[in-house]
Structure formats: C-alpha cells, structure tokens
Amino acid sequence: MLHLSNKPNQSKINTDDELLYVSRTHLAQIEFTTACNFRCVYCAVAQPTWVSKDMDLDALSGVISQLKSRNIQVVNISGHGETTIIPNWHEYAIRLLDDGVNLIICSNFGKQFSEVEADVLSRFHGVTVSCDTADPVLFKKLRKGGDLRTLVYNMLMVKNKAESRGLMPRWTWSCVLTDATIWGFVDFVKLGYSLGVRAFCICNLATTPPIPGVMQVKHLSTLPKNKAIDAYDIITRAKEYCDSKNVVLDIKAGLTDTLRRTIDG
C-alpha cells in the first residue's frame, strides 16, 4: 500500500501536456499492514468486522527503486496498522535509511524492541508514539494488549541508541483526548516532556460501535457544563506548561470550540 505526495517542478510546466508533470516526490507513505497488536477501545481495528491486510513486501524492492529515482525526501512507513509487528520490518527501513531517505513512523511502541530495532529507530527523522494517558492502569483499559511500561522502556532504549550516534529523532506523542483521559492530561504532557517529547498531537475521538464488555469513552462535547469548565481549565494549564517548555501542543480548534459551546450555552 503506497501513497504519494508529489511536488511539481514549475520550470517544466510549459504546455498543456505537461501540467501534471512532477519531477520529484516529496512524501511517500508505505503501509506495511493494517493489522495491529493493540485493540484500542475507540479504534476501528477493535471492531469484530475488521479485516486486516498486509503489503506484499516482495514488491518493496521495486517501490524503493522508484522512490529513489524520484529523489524522495521523506517516507512514512506507517499507516492504520502497526508496522513493527511485521517480521523483519526494520530490514526494509535500513535499506531506505542507507540510501539517505528521511524516515518517519507512527507506532504504539507496544512490542518490546530488540537492540537492532531500537538502533534502526534511532536513525529516524521523526517518531510519533500513540499514547493517551500517563496512568498505567487506565492505559491498559484503553489500549488492550498494551503496557505503558513497555512504551517507556522502548523510548528510553531508542533515545540511548540515538545519543550514542549523536542523533535524535523528533519525538511526538499522538493522543486521543476523551472523557476518560482529560483529567490526567497535564500529567500526560509532563511525562512526555520528561521522555523527550517535543510535540503533542491531540486527536478528536471518532465514534465507533460499542463493543460488549469493553470500556466505552465519550467525546468531550458530551460533558456536562461543570465538567466541561474543568476540562477546559485542564487544557489551558497543559497549554501553559507546553508554552513554558517551548513544546508544540496541537489541539484542533473544533475540540476546544465544542467545550466553549457547552460552557457558554
């Protein structure tokens, strides 16, 4: 599964026939799999109807050759699934890294990495880790199959490898903010910062059908007014902390706007 983002070469656009010509590819996304080792309570992968697919990795050599010929700048080797559960995933990453390609990934860091895997990740341009809470008990409830301690251990191992190389990926945490995770949000950003995270990407909750026996989470817009006021205050304090540390806190306006409407309504 390959997705491309191309940038046109303006000097080449001279005729109607060449309007769609592009001389290079800026970003490619290679989705190794749509399978995952977690069953997060809010994710479509946790639905009983989900059918996962793996990329035909035998075709990857041709894909890499094509990307190299187009002077690719950045390759994202993640998609809806968890790349690191694919056997020998890191060997494909090494081939791109050795060719000078900037790699980025989004991973749940839920599988304990080998020394080799950690070393490969230490060479990445950017690493986004999906993590919703600093509470290890809540973490296990929200992200079935996961353990916050494994995530932290993996991050520290990758950081140590990067420091030994004189490198450091740009660390981002991606968080789904819900009525369950909002109350520990300040502690969440503080933990992330202590681990080297310098950007937090806050995702809006997408509704999926409830699964019997599984913890249900709700959108912040469902909070009653008094709780919405508390939630807005927590987000404000988290933002002030991030600003004080020169850390990016990316919260989509729609999320805070819904809270404001509840408060002002």
PDB file of C-alpha atoms in Angstrom:
ATOM      1  CA  MET A   1       0.000   0.000   0.000  1.00  0.00           C
ATOM      2  CA  LEU A   2       1.766   3.105  -1.238  1.00  0.00           C
ATOM      3  CA  HIS A   3       0.578   6.705  -1.098  1.00  0.00           C
ATOM      4  CA  LEU A   4       2.468   9.566  -2.731  1.00  0.00           C
ATOM      5  CA  SER A   5       2.532  13.341  -2.353  1.00  0.00           C
ATOM      6  CA  ASN A   6       4.158  14.956  -5.382  1.00  0.00           C
ATOM      7  CA  LYS A   7       5.558  18.452  -5.870  1.00  0.00           C
ATOM      8  CA  PRO A   8       5.553  19.961  -9.362  1.00  0.00           C
ATOM      9  CA  ASN A   9       8.622  21.408 -10.985  1.00  0.00           C
ATOM     10  CA  GLN A  10       7.407  24.807 -12.169  1.00  0.00           C
ATOM     11  CA  SER A  11      10.108  25.064 -14.793  1.00  0.00           C
ATOM     12  CA  LYS A  12       8.662  22.007 -16.523  1.00  0.00           C
ATOM     13  CA  ILE A  13       5.119  23.347 -16.798  1.00  0.00           C
ATOM     14  CA  ASN A  14       5.259  24.833 -20.283  1.00  0.00           C
ATOM     15  CA  THR A  15       2.478  23.155 -22.226  1.00  0.00           C
ATOM     16  CA  ASP A  16      -0.937  21.722 -21.570  1.00  0.00           C
ATOM     17  CA  ASP A  17       0.569  18.247 -21.887  1.00  0.00           C
ATOM     18  CA  GLU A  18       2.937  18.921 -19.009  1.00  0.00           C
ATOM     19  CA  LEU A  19       0.533  20.450 -16.485  1.00  0.00           C
ATOM     20  CA  LEU A  20       0.526  17.276 -14.415  1.00  0.00           C
ATOM     21  CA  TYR A  21       4.251  16.634 -14.701  1.00  0.00           C
ATOM     22  CA  VAL A  22       6.186  16.322 -11.463  1.00  0.00           C
ATOM     23  CA  SER A  23       9.919  15.871 -11.249  1.00  0.00           C
ATOM     24  CA  ARG A  24      10.092  14.543  -7.709  1.00  0.00           C
ATOM     25  CA  THR A  25       8.064  13.025  -4.925  1.00  0.00           C
ATOM     26  CA  HIS A  26       8.204  14.892  -1.633  1.00  0.00           C
ATOM     27  CA  LEU A  27       6.463  12.392   0.658  1.00  0.00           C
ATOM     28  CA  ALA A  28       5.569   8.722   0.333  1.00  0.00           C
ATOM     29  CA  GLN A  29       3.608   6.617   2.771  1.00  0.00           C
ATOM     30  CA  ILE A  30       4.266   2.891   2.750  1.00  0.00           C
ATOM     31  CA  GLU A  31       1.660   0.998   4.757  1.00  0.00           C
ATOM     32  CA  PHE A  32       3.154  -2.381   5.641  1.00  0.00           C
ATOM     33  CA  THR A  33      -0.022  -3.622   7.300  1.00  0.00           C
ATOM     34  CA  THR A  34      -3.449  -2.638   8.592  1.00  0.00           C
ATOM     35  CA  ALA A  35      -3.138  -5.201  11.414  1.00  0.00           C
ATOM     36  CA  CYS A  36      -2.303  -4.178  14.976  1.00  0.00           C
ATOM     37  CA  ASN A  37      -1.146  -5.793  18.207  1.00  0.00           C
ATOM     38  CA  PHE A  38      -3.463  -3.484  20.222  1.00  0.00           C
ATOM     39  CA  ARG A  39      -7.229  -3.296  20.420  1.00  0.00           C
ATOM     40  CA  CYS A  40      -7.799   0.307  21.484  1.00  0.00           C
ATOM     41  CA  VAL A  41     -11.374   0.817  22.640  1.00  0.00           C
ATOM     42  CA  TYR A  42     -12.033   3.688  20.207  1.00  0.00           C
ATOM     43  CA  CYS A  43     -10.314   2.225  17.129  1.00  0.00           C
ATOM     44  CA  ALA A  44     -11.892   0.590  14.096  1.00  0.00           C
ATOM     45  CA  VAL A  45      -9.319  -2.220  14.330  1.00  0.00           C
ATOM     46  CA  ALA A  46     -11.004  -3.374  17.546  1.00  0.00           C
ATOM     47  CA  GLN A  47     -14.295  -3.908  15.732  1.00  0.00           C
ATOM     48  CA  PRO A  48     -15.187  -7.585  15.146  1.00  0.00           C
ATOM     49  CA  THR A  49     -15.772  -6.831  11.465  1.00  0.00           C
ATOM     50  CA  TRP A  50     -12.248  -5.509  10.882  1.00  0.00           C
ATOM     51  CA  VAL A  51     -10.249  -7.448   8.290  1.00  0.00           C
ATOM     52  CA  SER A  52      -6.551  -6.620   8.149  1.00  0.00           C
ATOM     53  CA  LYS A  53      -4.283  -6.727   5.116  1.00  0.00           C
ATOM     54  CA  ASP A  54      -0.515  -6.905   4.710  1.00  0.00           C
ATOM     55  CA  MET A  55       1.507  -5.346   1.941  1.00  0.00           C
ATOM     56  CA  ASP A  56       3.231  -7.679  -0.482  1.00  0.00           C
ATOM     57  CA  LEU A  57       6.751  -6.948   0.707  1.00  0.00           C
ATOM     58  CA  ASP A  58       8.214  -8.842  -2.250  1.00  0.00           C
ATOM     59  CA  ALA A  59       7.235  -5.786  -4.278  1.00  0.00           C
ATOM     60  CA  LEU A  60       9.020  -3.380  -1.953  1.00  0.00           C
ATOM     61  CA  SER A  61      12.344  -3.518  -3.810  1.00  0.00           C
ATOM     62  CA  GLY A  62      10.671  -2.083  -6.898  1.00  0.00           C
ATOM     63  CA  VAL A  63       8.912   0.560  -4.814  1.00  0.00           C
ATOM     64  CA  ILE A  64      12.170   1.626  -3.191  1.00  0.00           C
ATOM     65  CA  SER A  65      13.912   1.847  -6.567  1.00  0.00           C
ATOM     66  CA  GLN A  66      11.093   4.008  -7.909  1.00  0.00           C
ATOM     67  CA  LEU A  67      11.195   6.298  -4.887  1.00  0.00           C
ATOM     68  CA  LYS A  68      14.962   6.700  -5.194  1.00  0.00           C
ATOM     69  CA  SER A  69      14.606   7.641  -8.860  1.00  0.00           C
ATOM     70  CA  ARG A  70      12.176  10.404  -7.856  1.00  0.00           C
ATOM     71  CA  ASN A  71      14.543  11.932  -5.276  1.00  0.00           C
ATOM     72  CA  ILE A  72      12.188  11.118  -2.430  1.00  0.00           C
ATOM     73  CA  GLN A  73      12.685  13.316   0.625  1.00  0.00           C
ATOM     74  CA  VAL A  74      10.520  11.725   3.323  1.00  0.00           C
ATOM     75  CA  VAL A  75       8.978   8.268   3.669  1.00  0.00           C
ATOM     76  CA  ASN A  76       6.379   7.452   6.297  1.00  0.00           C
ATOM     77  CA  ILE A  77       6.444   3.705   6.923  1.00  0.00           C
ATOM     78  CA  SER A  78       3.219   3.571   8.896  1.00  0.00           C
ATOM     79  CA  GLY A  79      -0.488   3.710   8.253  1.00  0.00           C
ATOM     80  CA  HIS A  80      -3.544   2.398  10.032  1.00  0.00           C
ATOM     81  CA  GLY A  81      -1.779  -0.668  11.419  1.00  0.00           C
ATOM     82  CA  GLU A  82       1.352  -1.311  13.491  1.00  0.00           C
ATOM     83  CA  THR A  83       4.422  -1.569  11.260  1.00  0.00           C
ATOM     84  CA  THR A  84       6.698  -3.083  13.896  1.00  0.00           C
ATOM     85  CA  ILE A  85       4.714  -6.327  14.135  1.00  0.00           C
ATOM     86  CA  ILE A  86       5.764  -7.255  10.586  1.00  0.00           C
ATOM     87  CA  PRO A  87       8.693  -9.721  10.703  1.00  0.00           C
ATOM     88  CA  ASN A  88      11.991  -8.042   9.761  1.00  0.00           C
ATOM     89  CA  TRP A  89      10.275  -4.670   9.181  1.00  0.00           C
ATOM     90  CA  HIS A  90      13.487  -2.948  10.244  1.00  0.00           C
ATOM     91  CA  GLU A  91      15.470  -4.511   7.401  1.00  0.00           C
ATOM     92  CA  TYR A  92      13.329  -2.652   4.873  1.00  0.00           C
ATOM     93  CA  ALA A  93      13.790   0.531   6.876  1.00  0.00           C
ATOM     94  CA  ILE A  94      17.563   0.088   6.850  1.00  0.00           C
ATOM     95  CA  ARG A  95      17.591  -0.045   3.053  1.00  0.00           C
ATOM     96  CA  LEU A  96      15.867   3.337   2.878  1.00  0.00           C
ATOM     97  CA  LEU A  97      17.990   4.867   5.633  1.00  0.00           C
ATOM     98  CA  ASP A  98      21.205   3.709   3.980  1.00  0.00           C
ATOM     99  CA  ASP A  99      20.047   5.464   0.805  1.00  0.00           C
ATOM    100  CA  GLY A 100      19.756   8.738   2.710  1.00  0.00           C
ATOM    101  CA  VAL A 101      15.956   8.811   2.959  1.00  0.00           C
ATOM    102  CA  ASN A 102      14.402  10.587   5.937  1.00  0.00           C
ATOM    103  CA  LEU A 103      12.072   8.093   7.609  1.00  0.00           C
ATOM    104  CA  ILE A 104       9.152   8.822   9.916  1.00  0.00           C
ATOM    105  CA  ILE A 105       6.830   6.413  11.700  1.00  0.00           C
ATOM    106  CA  CYS A 106       3.805   6.323  13.962  1.00  0.00           C
ATOM    107  CA  SER A 107       3.958   3.349  16.322  1.00  0.00           C
ATOM    108  CA  ASN A 108       2.333   2.253  19.552  1.00  0.00           C
ATOM    109  CA  PHE A 109       5.734   1.079  20.875  1.00  0.00           C
ATOM    110  CA  GLY A 110       3.786  -1.811  22.371  1.00  0.00           C
ATOM    111  CA  LYS A 111       6.136  -4.632  21.447  1.00  0.00           C
ATOM    112  CA  GLN A 112       9.462  -4.779  23.291  1.00  0.00           C
ATOM    113  CA  PHE A 113      12.031  -3.878  20.672  1.00  0.00           C
ATOM    114  CA  SER A 114      15.238  -5.745  20.076  1.00  0.00           C
ATOM    115  CA  GLU A 115      18.542  -3.898  20.233  1.00  0.00           C
ATOM    116  CA  VAL A 116      18.639  -3.883  16.433  1.00  0.00           C
ATOM    117  CA  GLU A 117      15.118  -2.456  16.113  1.00  0.00           C
ATOM    118  CA  ALA A 118      15.877   0.271  18.643  1.00  0.00           C
ATOM    119  CA  ASP A 119      19.077   1.141  16.796  1.00  0.00           C
ATOM    120  CA  VAL A 120      17.190   1.439  13.493  1.00  0.00           C
ATOM    121  CA  LEU A 121      14.528   3.677  15.063  1.00  0.00           C
ATOM    122  CA  SER A 122      17.273   5.883  16.494  1.00  0.00           C
ATOM    123  CA  ARG A 123      18.178   6.834  12.903  1.00  0.00           C
ATOM    124  CA  PHE A 124      14.650   8.020  12.053  1.00  0.00           C
ATOM    125  CA  HIS A 125      13.932  11.651  11.286  1.00  0.00           C
ATOM    126  CA  GLY A 126      10.758  11.607  13.351  1.00  0.00           C
ATOM    127  CA  VAL A 127       8.969   9.141  15.629  1.00  0.00           C
ATOM    128  CA  THR A 128       5.346   9.554  16.667  1.00  0.00           C
ATOM    129  CA  VAL A 129       4.200   7.343  19.520  1.00  0.00           C
ATOM    130  CA  SER A 130       0.496   6.818  20.116  1.00  0.00           C
ATOM    131  CA  CYS A 131      -0.160   7.223  23.824  1.00  0.00           C
ATOM    132  CA  ASP A 132      -3.288   8.522  25.545  1.00  0.00           C
ATOM    133  CA  THR A 133      -2.531   8.652  29.252  1.00  0.00           C
ATOM    134  CA  ALA A 134       0.216   8.663  31.882  1.00  0.00           C
ATOM    135  CA  ASP A 135      -1.914   6.410  34.111  1.00  0.00           C
ATOM    136  CA  PRO A 136      -0.688   2.816  33.626  1.00  0.00           C
ATOM    137  CA  VAL A 137      -3.963   1.302  34.854  1.00  0.00           C
ATOM    138  CA  LEU A 138      -6.093   3.409  32.514  1.00  0.00           C
ATOM    139  CA  PHE A 139      -3.609   2.775  29.704  1.00  0.00           C
ATOM    140  CA  LYS A 140      -4.278  -0.977  29.876  1.00  0.00           C
ATOM    141  CA  LYS A 141      -8.041  -0.408  29.860  1.00  0.00           C
ATOM    142  CA  LEU A 142      -7.949   1.882  26.837  1.00  0.00           C
ATOM    143  CA  ARG A 143      -5.283   0.131  24.810  1.00  0.00           C
ATOM    144  CA  LYS A 144      -5.938  -3.599  25.085  1.00  0.00           C
ATOM    145  CA  GLY A 145      -2.706  -5.543  24.758  1.00  0.00           C
ATOM    146  CA  GLY A 146      -0.564  -2.577  25.779  1.00  0.00           C
ATOM    147  CA  ASP A 147       1.523  -1.664  28.807  1.00  0.00           C
ATOM    148  CA  LEU A 148       2.777   1.859  29.491  1.00  0.00           C
ATOM    149  CA  ARG A 149       5.976   0.449  30.999  1.00  0.00           C
ATOM    150  CA  THR A 150       6.887  -1.207  27.697  1.00  0.00           C
ATOM    151  CA  LEU A 151       6.312   2.048  25.828  1.00  0.00           C
ATOM    152  CA  VAL A 152       8.558   3.986  28.208  1.00  0.00           C
ATOM    153  CA  TYR A 153      11.267   1.307  28.114  1.00  0.00           C
ATOM    154  CA  ASN A 154      11.263   1.295  24.322  1.00  0.00           C
ATOM    155  CA  MET A 155      11.508   5.078  24.163  1.00  0.00           C
ATOM    156  CA  LEU A 156      14.452   5.156  26.550  1.00  0.00           C
ATOM    157  CA  MET A 157      16.223   2.398  24.616  1.00  0.00           C
ATOM    158  CA  VAL A 158      15.776   4.240  21.308  1.00  0.00           C
ATOM    159  CA  LYS A 159      16.927   7.521  22.903  1.00  0.00           C
ATOM    160  CA  ASN A 160      20.066   5.871  24.267  1.00  0.00           C
ATOM    161  CA  LYS A 161      20.875   4.439  20.845  1.00  0.00           C
ATOM    162  CA  ALA A 162      20.304   7.833  19.226  1.00  0.00           C
ATOM    163  CA  GLU A 163      22.536   9.628  21.715  1.00  0.00           C
ATOM    164  CA  SER A 164      25.326   7.132  21.067  1.00  0.00           C
ATOM    165  CA  ARG A 165      25.055   8.016  17.375  1.00  0.00           C
ATOM    166  CA  GLY A 166      24.929  11.750  18.025  1.00  0.00           C
ATOM    167  CA  LEU A 167      21.385  11.792  16.643  1.00  0.00           C
ATOM    168  CA  MET A 168      17.895  12.314  17.989  1.00  0.00           C
ATOM    169  CA  PRO A 169      14.560  11.759  16.234  1.00  0.00           C
ATOM    170  CA  ARG A 170      11.874  14.386  16.693  1.00  0.00           C
ATOM    171  CA  TRP A 171       9.551  12.784  19.221  1.00  0.00           C
ATOM    172  CA  THR A 172       5.796  13.337  19.040  1.00  0.00           C
ATOM    173  CA  TRP A 173       3.029  11.816  21.113  1.00  0.00           C
ATOM    174  CA  SER A 174      -0.349  11.320  19.476  1.00  0.00           C
ATOM    175  CA  CYS A 175      -3.249  11.270  21.938  1.00  0.00           C
ATOM    176  CA  VAL A 176      -6.982  10.691  21.628  1.00  0.00           C
ATOM    177  CA  LEU A 177      -8.477  13.054  24.197  1.00  0.00           C
ATOM    178  CA  THR A 178     -11.708  11.753  25.722  1.00  0.00           C
ATOM    179  CA  ASP A 179     -13.831  11.995  28.838  1.00  0.00           C
ATOM    180  CA  ALA A 180     -11.553   9.311  30.334  1.00  0.00           C
ATOM    181  CA  THR A 181      -8.143  10.835  29.538  1.00  0.00           C
ATOM    182  CA  ILE A 182      -8.768  14.568  30.022  1.00  0.00           C
ATOM    183  CA  TRP A 183      -8.437  14.502  33.821  1.00  0.00           C
ATOM    184  CA  GLY A 184      -4.782  13.400  33.718  1.00  0.00           C
ATOM    185  CA  PHE A 185      -3.858  15.467  30.674  1.00  0.00           C
ATOM    186  CA  VAL A 186      -1.393  17.768  32.467  1.00  0.00           C
ATOM    187  CA  ASP A 187       0.463  14.770  33.912  1.00  0.00           C
ATOM    188  CA  PHE A 188       0.416  13.250  30.427  1.00  0.00           C
ATOM    189  CA  VAL A 189       2.261  16.160  28.799  1.00  0.00           C
ATOM    190  CA  LYS A 190       4.691  16.349  31.718  1.00  0.00           C
ATOM    191  CA  LEU A 191       5.572  12.663  31.355  1.00  0.00           C
ATOM    192  CA  GLY A 192       6.000  13.047  27.615  1.00  0.00           C
ATOM    193  CA  TYR A 193       8.267  16.053  28.051  1.00  0.00           C
ATOM    194  CA  SER A 194      10.432  14.176  30.564  1.00  0.00           C
ATOM    195  CA  LEU A 195      10.913  11.455  27.929  1.00  0.00           C
ATOM    196  CA  GLY A 196      11.982  13.907  25.240  1.00  0.00           C
ATOM    197  CA  VAL A 197       8.646  14.527  23.513  1.00  0.00           C
ATOM    198  CA  ARG A 198       8.618  17.963  21.917  1.00  0.00           C
ATOM    199  CA  ALA A 199       5.248  17.890  20.179  1.00  0.00           C
ATOM    200  CA  PHE A 200       1.825  16.601  21.179  1.00  0.00           C
ATOM    201  CA  CYS A 201      -0.799  15.940  18.516  1.00  0.00           C
ATOM    202  CA  ILE A 202      -4.270  15.745  20.043  1.00  0.00           C
ATOM    203  CA  CYS A 203      -6.757  13.747  18.003  1.00  0.00           C
ATOM    204  CA  ASN A 204     -10.515  14.065  18.016  1.00  0.00           C
ATOM    205  CA  LEU A 205     -12.473  10.993  19.022  1.00  0.00           C
ATOM    206  CA  ALA A 206     -14.245   9.232  16.163  1.00  0.00           C
ATOM    207  CA  THR A 207     -17.299   7.260  17.254  1.00  0.00           C
ATOM    208  CA  THR A 208     -17.273   3.507  16.692  1.00  0.00           C
ATOM    209  CA  PRO A 209     -19.999   0.991  17.579  1.00  0.00           C
ATOM    210  CA  PRO A 210     -19.818  -0.085  21.255  1.00  0.00           C
ATOM    211  CA  ILE A 211     -18.286  -3.479  21.955  1.00  0.00           C
ATOM    212  CA  PRO A 212     -19.859  -5.501  24.792  1.00  0.00           C
ATOM    213  CA  GLY A 213     -17.600  -5.817  27.820  1.00  0.00           C
ATOM    214  CA  VAL A 214     -15.192  -3.133  26.617  1.00  0.00           C
ATOM    215  CA  MET A 215     -14.710   0.234  28.314  1.00  0.00           C
ATOM    216  CA  GLN A 216     -16.557   2.984  26.474  1.00  0.00           C
ATOM    217  CA  VAL A 217     -15.168   6.502  26.078  1.00  0.00           C
ATOM    218  CA  LYS A 218     -17.030   9.634  25.024  1.00  0.00           C
ATOM    219  CA  HIS A 219     -16.259  12.863  23.213  1.00  0.00           C
ATOM    220  CA  LEU A 220     -15.550  15.894  25.384  1.00  0.00           C
ATOM    221  CA  SER A 221     -18.638  17.554  23.943  1.00  0.00           C
ATOM    222  CA  THR A 222     -20.759  15.118  25.981  1.00  0.00           C
ATOM    223  CA  LEU A 223     -19.504  16.515  29.301  1.00  0.00           C
ATOM    224  CA  PRO A 224     -21.980  18.447  31.444  1.00  0.00           C
ATOM    225  CA  LYS A 225     -21.271  22.151  31.863  1.00  0.00           C
ATOM    226  CA  ASN A 226     -19.448  21.907  35.202  1.00  0.00           C
ATOM    227  CA  LYS A 227     -17.178  19.141  33.884  1.00  0.00           C
ATOM    228  CA  ALA A 228     -16.631  20.997  30.603  1.00  0.00           C
ATOM    229  CA  ILE A 229     -15.374  24.003  32.588  1.00  0.00           C
ATOM    230  CA  ASP A 230     -12.899  21.743  34.436  1.00  0.00           C
ATOM    231  CA  ALA A 231     -11.790  20.118  31.169  1.00  0.00           C
ATOM    232  CA  TYR A 232     -11.206  23.487  29.509  1.00  0.00           C
ATOM    233  CA  ASP A 233      -9.139  24.591  32.506  1.00  0.00           C
ATOM    234  CA  ILE A 234      -7.024  21.424  32.271  1.00  0.00           C
ATOM    235  CA  ILE A 235      -6.348  22.013  28.572  1.00  0.00           C
ATOM    236  CA  THR A 236      -5.396  25.625  29.363  1.00  0.00           C
ATOM    237  CA  ARG A 237      -2.940  24.506  32.051  1.00  0.00           C
ATOM    238  CA  ALA A 238      -1.447  21.900  29.730  1.00  0.00           C
ATOM    239  CA  LYS A 239      -1.023  24.566  27.047  1.00  0.00           C
ATOM    240  CA  GLU A 240       0.681  26.922  29.522  1.00  0.00           C
ATOM    241  CA  TYR A 241       3.072  24.137  30.542  1.00  0.00           C
ATOM    242  CA  CYS A 242       3.931  23.322  26.932  1.00  0.00           C
ATOM    243  CA  ASP A 243       4.451  27.003  26.112  1.00  0.00           C
ATOM    244  CA  SER A 244       6.811  27.310  29.066  1.00  0.00           C
ATOM    245  CA  LYS A 245       8.880  24.422  27.693  1.00  0.00           C
ATOM    246  CA  ASN A 246       8.696  25.558  24.047  1.00  0.00           C
ATOM    247  CA  VAL A 247       6.758  22.404  23.186  1.00  0.00           C
ATOM    248  CA  VAL A 248       4.103  22.159  20.478  1.00  0.00           C
ATOM    249  CA  LEU A 249       0.589  21.297  21.648  1.00  0.00           C
ATOM    250  CA  ASP A 250      -1.563  20.793  18.564  1.00  0.00           C
ATOM    251  CA  ILE A 251      -5.243  20.685  19.533  1.00  0.00           C
ATOM    252  CA  LYS A 252      -7.715  21.077  16.709  1.00  0.00           C
ATOM    253  CA  ALA A 253      -9.930  24.127  17.131  1.00  0.00           C
ATOM    254  CA  GLY A 254     -13.072  22.023  16.792  1.00  0.00           C
ATOM    255  CA  LEU A 255     -12.277  20.186  20.009  1.00  0.00           C
ATOM    256  CA  THR A 256     -11.938  23.281  22.170  1.00  0.00           C
ATOM    257  CA  ASP A 257     -14.806  25.006  20.359  1.00  0.00           C
ATOM    258  CA  THR A 258     -17.214  22.265  21.415  1.00  0.00           C
ATOM    259  CA  LEU A 259     -16.172  22.745  25.024  1.00  0.00           C
ATOM    260  CA  ARG A 260     -16.658  26.504  24.753  1.00  0.00           C
ATOM    261  CA  ARG A 261     -20.154  25.989  23.366  1.00  0.00           C
ATOM    262  CA  THR A 262     -21.029  23.732  26.293  1.00  0.00           C
ATOM    263  CA  ILE A 263     -19.628  26.269  28.765  1.00  0.00           C
ATOM    264  CA  ASP A 264     -21.274  29.291  27.149  1.00  0.00           C
ATOM    265  CA  GLY A 265     -24.553  27.538  26.340  1.00  0.00           C
TER     266      GLY A 265
END
